[in-house]
mmCIF file of C-alpha atoms in Angstrom:
data_model
loop_
_atom_site.group_PDB
_atom_site.id
_atom_site.type_symbol
_atom_site.label_atom_id
_atom_site.label_comp_id
_atom_site.label_asym_id
_atom_site.label_seq_id
_atom_site.Cartn_x
_atom_site.Cartn_y
_atom_site.Cartn_z
ATOM 1 C CA SER A 530 34.685 -17.363 14.756
ATOM 2 C CA LYS A 531 33.965 -18.611 11.734
ATOM 3 C CA GLN A 532 30.912 -16.054 11.309
ATOM 4 C CA GLU A 533 32.991 -13.447 11.232
ATOM 5 C CA GLN A 534 35.427 -14.801 8.977
ATOM 6 C CA VAL A 535 32.613 -15.092 6.337
ATOM 7 C CA LEU A 536 31.439 -11.662 6.563
ATOM 8 C CA LYS A 537 34.864 -10.626 6.054
ATOM 9 C CA LYS A 538 34.703 -12.224 2.783
ATOM 10 C CA VAL A 539 31.592 -10.862 1.695
ATOM 11 C CA LYS A 540 32.305 -7.348 2.855
ATOM 12 C CA LYS A 541 35.670 -8.722 0.532
ATOM 13 C CA SER A 542 33.169 -9.868 -2.292
ATOM 14 C CA VAL A 543 31.279 -6.915 -1.911
ATOM 15 C CA GLU A 544 33.960 -4.338 -2.145
ATOM 16 C CA ASP A 545 35.825 -6.190 -5.276
ATOM 17 C CA GLY A 546 32.222 -5.887 -7.336
ATOM 18 C CA ASN A 547 31.414 -9.975 -6.661
ATOM 19 C CA PHE A 548 28.323 -9.902 -5.970
ATOM 20 C CA TYR A 549 27.147 -13.285 -6.835
ATOM 21 C CA GLU A 550 29.878 -14.855 -4.500
ATOM 22 C CA ALA A 551 28.531 -12.101 -1.812
ATOM 23 C CA GLN A 552 25.071 -13.092 -2.531
ATOM 24 C CA GLN A 553 25.808 -16.797 -2.326
ATOM 25 C CA LEU A 554 28.131 -16.196 1.059
ATOM 26 C CA TYR A 555 25.434 -14.399 2.789
ATOM 27 C CA LYS A 556 22.936 -17.325 1.981
ATOM 28 C CA THR A 557 25.535 -19.521 3.559
ATOM 29 C CA LEU A 558 25.340 -17.499 6.800
ATOM 30 C CA TYR A 559 21.273 -17.227 6.661
ATOM 31 C CA PHE A 560 21.003 -21.754 6.647
ATOM 32 C CA ARG A 561 23.671 -21.623 8.731
ATOM 33 C CA TYR A 562 22.097 -19.740 11.348
ATOM 34 C CA PHE A 563 18.478 -21.034 10.503
ATOM 35 C CA SER A 564 19.390 -24.639 10.701
ATOM 36 C CA GLN A 565 20.808 -23.966 14.385
ATOM 37 C CA GLN A 566 17.158 -21.945 14.705
ATOM 38 C CA LYS A 567 18.985 -18.755 15.608
ATOM 39 C CA TYR A 568 16.639 -16.651 13.968
ATOM 40 C CA THR A 569 17.112 -13.329 14.721
ATOM 41 C CA GLU A 570 20.820 -13.823 13.782
ATOM 42 C CA ALA A 571 19.330 -15.213 10.476
ATOM 43 C CA ARG A 572 16.519 -12.164 9.601
ATOM 44 C CA GLU A 573 19.655 -10.053 10.536
ATOM 45 C CA ILE A 574 21.793 -11.348 8.064
ATOM 46 C CA LEU A 575 19.363 -11.492 5.522
ATOM 47 C CA THR A 576 18.435 -8.279 5.637
ATOM 48 C CA ASP A 577 22.084 -6.650 5.410
ATOM 49 C CA GLY A 578 22.472 -8.623 2.453
ATOM 50 C CA ALA A 579 19.415 -7.699 0.736
ATOM 51 C CA MET A 580 20.169 -4.254 1.605
ATOM 52 C CA THR A 581 23.430 -4.375 0.457
ATOM 53 C CA MET A 582 22.563 -5.503 -3.100
ATOM 54 C CA LEU A 583 20.055 -2.916 -3.420
ATOM 55 C CA LYS A 584 22.280 -0.054 -2.598
ATOM 56 C CA HIS A 585 24.524 -1.313 -5.291
ATOM 57 C CA GLN A 586 22.027 -1.997 -7.820
ATOM 58 C CA GLN A 587 22.151 -5.789 -7.865
ATOM 59 C CA ILE A 588 18.374 -6.077 -8.123
ATOM 60 C CA THR A 589 17.460 -9.345 -8.649
ATOM 61 C CA CYS A 590 20.718 -10.819 -5.803
ATOM 62 C CA GLY A 591 18.957 -8.317 -3.786
ATOM 63 C CA THR A 592 15.370 -9.471 -4.083
ATOM 64 C CA GLU A 593 16.273 -12.799 -3.661
ATOM 65 C CA LEU A 594 17.496 -12.502 -0.257
ATOM 66 C CA ALA A 595 14.705 -10.588 0.525
ATOM 67 C CA GLN A 596 12.062 -12.992 -0.537
ATOM 68 C CA ILE A 597 13.771 -15.601 1.613
ATOM 69 C CA LEU A 598 13.329 -12.794 4.541
ATOM 70 C CA VAL A 599 9.999 -13.138 3.687
ATOM 71 C CA LYS A 600 10.019 -16.755 4.171
ATOM 72 C CA LEU A 601 11.822 -16.682 7.324
ATOM 73 C CA PHE A 602 9.276 -14.784 8.425
ATOM 74 C CA SER A 603 6.227 -16.866 6.760
ATOM 75 C CA GLU A 604 7.650 -19.757 7.787
ATOM 76 C CA THR A 605 8.731 -19.400 11.594
ATOM 77 C CA HIS A 606 5.467 -17.273 12.314
ATOM 78 C CA THR A 607 6.907 -13.904 12.755
ATOM 79 C CA PRO A 608 3.875 -11.113 14.348
ATOM 80 C CA PRO A 609 4.232 -8.346 12.068
ATOM 81 C CA SER A 610 5.654 -6.139 14.468
ATOM 82 C CA PRO A 611 6.826 -2.164 14.170
ATOM 83 C CA GLN A 612 10.250 -3.597 13.917
ATOM 84 C CA ASN A 613 9.968 -6.165 11.322
ATOM 85 C CA ILE A 614 7.456 -3.974 8.998
ATOM 86 C CA ALA A 615 10.037 -1.507 9.309
ATOM 87 C CA SER A 616 13.229 -3.499 7.886
ATOM 88 C CA LEU A 617 11.135 -4.779 5.050
ATOM 89 C CA VAL A 618 10.255 -1.067 4.331
ATOM 90 C CA ASP A 619 13.848 -0.147 4.681
ATOM 91 C CA ILE A 620 13.974 -2.847 1.553
ATOM 92 C CA SER A 621 11.603 -1.541 -0.129
ATOM 93 C CA LYS A 622 13.253 2.127 -0.332
ATOM 94 C CA LEU A 623 16.099 1.077 -1.818
ATOM 95 C CA TYR A 624 15.041 0.109 -4.865
ATOM 96 C CA PRO A 625 16.313 2.205 -7.338
ATOM 97 C CA ARG A 626 13.340 2.585 -9.211
ATOM 98 C CA PRO A 627 9.721 0.297 -9.054
ATOM 99 C CA ASP A 628 10.062 -2.470 -11.169
ATOM 100 C CA ASN A 629 8.222 -5.937 -11.165
ATOM 101 C CA GLU A 630 11.106 -7.301 -8.947
ATOM 102 C CA LYS A 631 10.214 -4.848 -6.205
ATOM 103 C CA ILE A 632 6.208 -5.166 -6.273
ATOM 104 C CA SER A 633 6.774 -8.834 -6.206
ATOM 105 C CA PHE A 634 8.779 -8.873 -2.671
ATOM 106 C CA LEU A 635 6.290 -6.294 -1.490
ATOM 107 C CA LYS A 636 3.191 -8.375 -2.286
ATOM 108 C CA ALA A 637 5.093 -11.610 -0.175
ATOM 109 C CA ALA A 638 5.588 -9.242 2.302
ATOM 110 C CA LEU A 639 1.917 -7.846 2.410
ATOM 111 C CA GLN A 640 0.616 -11.372 2.238
ATOM 112 C CA TRP A 641 3.195 -12.367 5.232
ATOM 113 C CA SER A 642 1.502 -9.314 6.984
ATOM 114 C CA SER A 643 -2.029 -10.258 6.186
ATOM 115 C CA ALA A 644 -1.629 -14.433 7.367
ATOM 116 C CA GLU A 645 0.445 -13.405 11.036
ATOM 117 C CA SER A 646 -1.715 -10.048 12.010
ATOM 118 C CA GLU A 647 -4.687 -10.401 14.499
ATOM 119 C CA GLN A 648 -7.184 -8.326 12.373
ATOM 120 C CA LYS A 649 -5.753 -10.509 8.962
ATOM 121 C CA ARG A 650 -4.997 -6.917 7.114
ATOM 122 C CA GLY A 651 -2.119 -6.404 5.769
ATOM 123 C CA SER A 652 0.187 -3.890 6.946
ATOM 124 C CA ALA A 653 -0.894 -0.553 6.106
ATOM 125 C CA LEU A 654 2.981 0.587 5.410
ATOM 126 C CA ILE A 655 3.685 -2.279 3.487
ATOM 127 C CA TYR A 656 0.233 -0.990 0.952
ATOM 128 C CA ASN A 657 1.815 2.222 1.185
ATOM 129 C CA GLU A 658 4.970 1.069 -0.383
ATOM 130 C CA LEU A 659 2.784 -0.539 -3.257
ATOM 131 C CA ALA A 660 0.833 2.149 -4.177
ATOM 132 C CA TYR A 661 3.858 4.418 -4.514
ATOM 133 C CA SER A 662 5.690 1.872 -6.762
ATOM 134 C CA TYR A 663 2.525 1.994 -8.869
ATOM 135 C CA ALA A 664 1.881 5.581 -8.621
ATOM 136 C CA ALA A 665 5.371 6.094 -10.192
ATOM 137 C CA SER A 666 4.977 3.964 -13.123
ATOM 138 C CA GLN A 667 1.956 6.081 -13.708
ATOM 139 C CA GLN A 668 -0.328 2.651 -13.077
ATOM 140 C CA TYR A 669 -2.849 5.233 -10.949
ATOM 141 C CA MET A 670 -5.860 2.243 -11.096
ATOM 142 C CA MET A 671 -3.431 -0.200 -9.468
ATOM 143 C CA ALA A 672 -1.601 2.557 -7.336
ATOM 144 C CA GLN A 673 -5.436 3.581 -5.969
ATOM 145 C CA LYS A 674 -6.163 -0.094 -4.785
ATOM 146 C CA TYR A 675 -3.295 0.170 -2.535
ATOM 147 C CA PHE A 676 -3.754 3.312 -1.286
ATOM 148 C CA LEU A 677 -7.230 2.819 -0.201
ATOM 149 C CA LYS A 678 -5.373 0.158 2.609
ATOM 150 C CA GLY A 679 -2.397 2.230 3.145
ATOM 151 C CA ASP A 680 -2.548 5.462 5.399
ATOM 152 C CA ASP A 681 -0.790 8.077 3.330
ATOM 153 C CA VAL A 682 -3.841 10.255 2.031
ATOM 154 C CA LYS A 683 -1.746 13.153 1.272
ATOM 155 C CA SER A 684 0.235 10.860 -1.256
ATOM 156 C CA PHE A 685 -3.308 9.571 -2.331
ATOM 157 C CA SER A 686 -4.450 12.745 -2.935
ATOM 158 C CA LYS A 687 -1.163 14.131 -4.732
ATOM 159 C CA MET A 688 -1.166 11.020 -7.159
ATOM 160 C CA ILE A 689 -5.115 11.964 -8.142
ATOM 161 C CA LYS A 690 -4.223 15.681 -8.733
ATOM 162 C CA GLU A 691 -1.703 14.175 -11.093
ATOM 163 C CA TRP A 692 -4.017 11.427 -12.856
ATOM 164 C CA SER A 693 -6.700 13.944 -13.108
ATOM 165 C CA LYS A 694 -4.401 15.363 -15.374
ATOM 166 C CA ALA A 695 -4.723 12.388 -18.161
ATOM 167 C CA LEU A 696 -8.259 12.707 -17.887
ATOM 168 C CA TYR A 697 -10.600 14.592 -20.169
ATOM 169 C CA PRO A 698 -11.327 17.788 -18.618
ATOM 170 C CA GLY A 699 -14.246 17.447 -16.566
ATOM 171 C CA GLU A 700 -13.258 14.229 -15.041
ATOM 172 C CA SER A 701 -11.773 15.608 -12.481
ATOM 173 C CA ASP A 702 -14.688 15.065 -10.286
ATOM 174 C CA LEU A 703 -15.547 11.893 -11.137
ATOM 175 C CA LEU A 704 -12.021 10.214 -9.603
ATOM 176 C CA VAL A 705 -11.809 12.096 -6.541
ATOM 177 C CA SER A 706 -16.018 10.976 -6.025
ATOM 178 C CA ARG A 707 -14.683 7.410 -6.627
ATOM 179 C CA SER A 708 -12.235 7.491 -4.286
ATOM 180 C CA ILE A 709 -14.034 8.992 -1.606
ATOM 181 C CA LEU A 710 -17.089 6.226 -2.039
ATOM 182 C CA GLN A 711 -14.104 3.556 -2.043
ATOM 183 C CA TYR A 712 -12.953 4.661 1.357
ATOM 184 C CA LEU A 713 -16.403 5.307 2.890
ATOM 185 C CA CYS A 714 -16.999 1.681 1.669
ATOM 186 C CA LEU A 715 -14.088 0.490 4.032
ATOM 187 C CA THR A 716 -15.638 3.383 6.477
ATOM 188 C CA ASN A 717 -12.958 5.585 6.444
ATOM 189 C CA LEU A 718 -14.255 8.997 6.821
ATOM 190 C CA ARG A 719 -11.927 10.744 8.129
ATOM 191 C CA ASP A 720 -9.488 10.264 4.625
ATOM 192 C CA ALA A 721 -12.289 10.451 2.732
ATOM 193 C CA ASN A 722 -12.755 13.626 4.448
ATOM 194 C CA TYR A 723 -9.453 14.637 3.567
ATOM 195 C CA LEU A 724 -9.714 13.781 -0.239
ATOM 196 C CA LEU A 725 -12.879 16.436 -0.849
ATOM 197 C CA ASP A 726 -11.209 19.263 1.356
ATOM 198 C CA ASP A 727 -8.050 18.615 -0.727
ATOM 199 C CA TYR A 728 -9.815 18.630 -3.908
ATOM 200 C CA LEU A 729 -11.899 21.547 -3.328
ATOM 201 C CA ASN A 730 -9.038 23.260 -2.288
ATOM 202 C CA SER A 731 -7.159 22.951 -5.482
ATOM 203 C CA SER A 732 -5.854 25.712 -7.528
ATOM 204 C CA PRO A 733 -7.368 27.034 -9.654
ATOM 205 C CA PRO A 734 -10.731 25.975 -7.609
ATOM 206 C CA PRO A 735 -12.379 23.339 -9.569
ATOM 207 C CA SER A 736 -16.552 24.182 -10.570
ATOM 208 C CA ARG A 737 -18.607 22.724 -7.451
ATOM 209 C CA THR A 738 -20.506 19.859 -9.808
ATOM 210 C CA PRO A 739 -23.695 18.350 -8.723
ATOM 211 C CA LEU A 740 -21.403 15.361 -8.002
ATOM 212 C CA ILE A 741 -19.293 17.239 -5.733
ATOM 213 C CA ASN A 742 -22.186 18.884 -4.117
ATOM 214 C CA PHE A 743 -23.572 15.235 -3.132
ATOM 215 C CA ILE A 744 -20.343 14.104 -2.020
ATOM 216 C CA ARG A 745 -20.329 17.115 0.548
ATOM 217 C CA PHE A 746 -23.516 16.715 1.609
ATOM 218 C CA LEU A 747 -23.040 13.062 1.671
ATOM 219 C CA LEU A 748 -19.902 13.344 4.040
ATOM 220 C CA LEU A 749 -21.594 15.299 6.676
ATOM 221 C CA THR A 750 -25.174 13.039 6.263
ATOM 222 C CA LEU A 751 -22.713 10.070 6.910
ATOM 223 C CA GLU A 752 -21.182 12.112 10.349
ATOM 224 C CA ARG A 753 -24.722 11.493 12.170
ATOM 225 C CA ASP A 754 -27.635 8.575 12.002
ATOM 226 C CA ALA A 755 -29.245 10.122 9.206
ATOM 227 C CA HIS A 756 -30.793 7.363 6.765
ATOM 228 C CA PRO A 757 -33.759 8.921 5.909
ATOM 229 C CA LEU A 758 -31.761 12.090 4.457
ATOM 230 C CA PHE A 759 -28.997 9.277 2.895
ATOM 231 C CA GLU A 760 -32.188 8.167 0.970
ATOM 232 C CA ILE A 761 -33.143 11.764 0.023
ATOM 233 C CA LEU A 762 -29.802 12.559 -0.786
ATOM 234 C CA ARG A 763 -29.471 9.494 -3.457
ATOM 235 C CA GLN A 764 -33.155 10.368 -4.651
ATOM 236 C CA ARG A 765 -32.112 14.056 -5.463
ATOM 237 C CA TYR A 766 -28.735 13.507 -7.010
ATOM 238 C CA SER A 767 -29.296 10.439 -8.992
ATOM 239 C CA THR A 768 -28.445 11.909 -12.184
ATOM 240 C CA ALA A 769 -25.399 12.800 -11.280
ATOM 241 C CA ILE A 770 -24.914 9.623 -9.261
ATOM 242 C CA LYS A 771 -25.456 7.633 -12.826
ATOM 243 C CA ARG A 772 -22.073 9.301 -14.163
ATOM 244 C CA ASP A 773 -20.526 6.227 -12.828
ATOM 245 C CA SER A 774 -21.971 2.739 -13.596
ATOM 246 C CA SER A 775 -19.773 1.795 -9.962
ATOM 247 C CA PHE A 776 -21.489 4.452 -7.703
ATOM 248 C CA SER A 777 -24.753 2.994 -7.077
ATOM 249 C CA SER A 778 -23.042 -0.274 -5.764
ATOM 250 C CA PHE A 779 -20.684 1.558 -3.724
ATOM 251 C CA LEU A 780 -23.627 3.387 -1.873
ATOM 252 C CA ASP A 781 -25.699 0.295 -1.487
ATOM 253 C CA ILE A 782 -22.242 -1.065 0.719
ATOM 254 C CA ILE A 783 -22.367 2.564 2.386
ATOM 255 C CA ALA A 784 -25.578 2.077 3.663
ATOM 256 C CA GLU A 785 -24.971 -1.048 5.110
ATOM 257 C CA LYS A 786 -21.732 -0.019 6.816
ATOM 258 C CA PHE A 787 -23.352 3.192 8.695
ATOM 259 C CA TYR A 788 -26.922 2.545 8.501
ATOM 260 C CA LYS A 789 -26.978 -1.294 8.849
ATOM 261 C CA VAL A 790 -29.415 -1.629 5.681
ATOM 262 C CA LYS A 791 -29.456 -4.171 3.839
ATOM 263 C CA ALA A 792 -29.494 -3.367 -0.589
ATOM 264 C CA LYS A 793 -32.965 -3.974 -2.077
ATOM 265 C CA GLY A 794 -33.089 -6.875 -4.804
#
């Protein structure tokens, strides 16, 4: 068939190192399938093209095909099924290093997965990939934002420990507490507890600062319907809470999410 002939040509171009030509042939095949509304074949050819290019370190060519794939998903309102997410994650993992092209591809993928999902929430696996990319280039603040919405708390905790090394001694409790409170704002008690346990089990063991004690009691309190106790904790540990100007507003959000209590003022 015509398609098979083009695929043979593609293979030869790749073997000869003519990557631009190979990319153009991948696009030709894609447009042919697309115009015939053969979306499965169109998806497969783009996935294969993007992965082939990235395996040969052709980042720009690979990214362009990967971006067309995401556009295809968006335009055809393809649901973010595990299979579709997996093919995007596979592409992401082939980037030789985290760079801006990888991040722009993942952000487009995130937007599609959010728009087409019933919960209007992006895929946790794509949030993970973005978090790994930012963490690898030591953009910890950005990585944190994506880790919180992903589902890989172990890698997040590991990154927090790395990040701590770049801070003043005595600030690591602030860092872990901030992440725990942000998890709680998302009502994610399980991962909040994991972060605290992993932090307390670090070696050498971290000092039990008033802030860490507050977080420990807070997590226990949120396990049950104990709003009065929550308020007592806030008062008792107000000095520790004041160490970070964002903590008070996080706690207002937590009170609303767990106890349906609106903040005063």
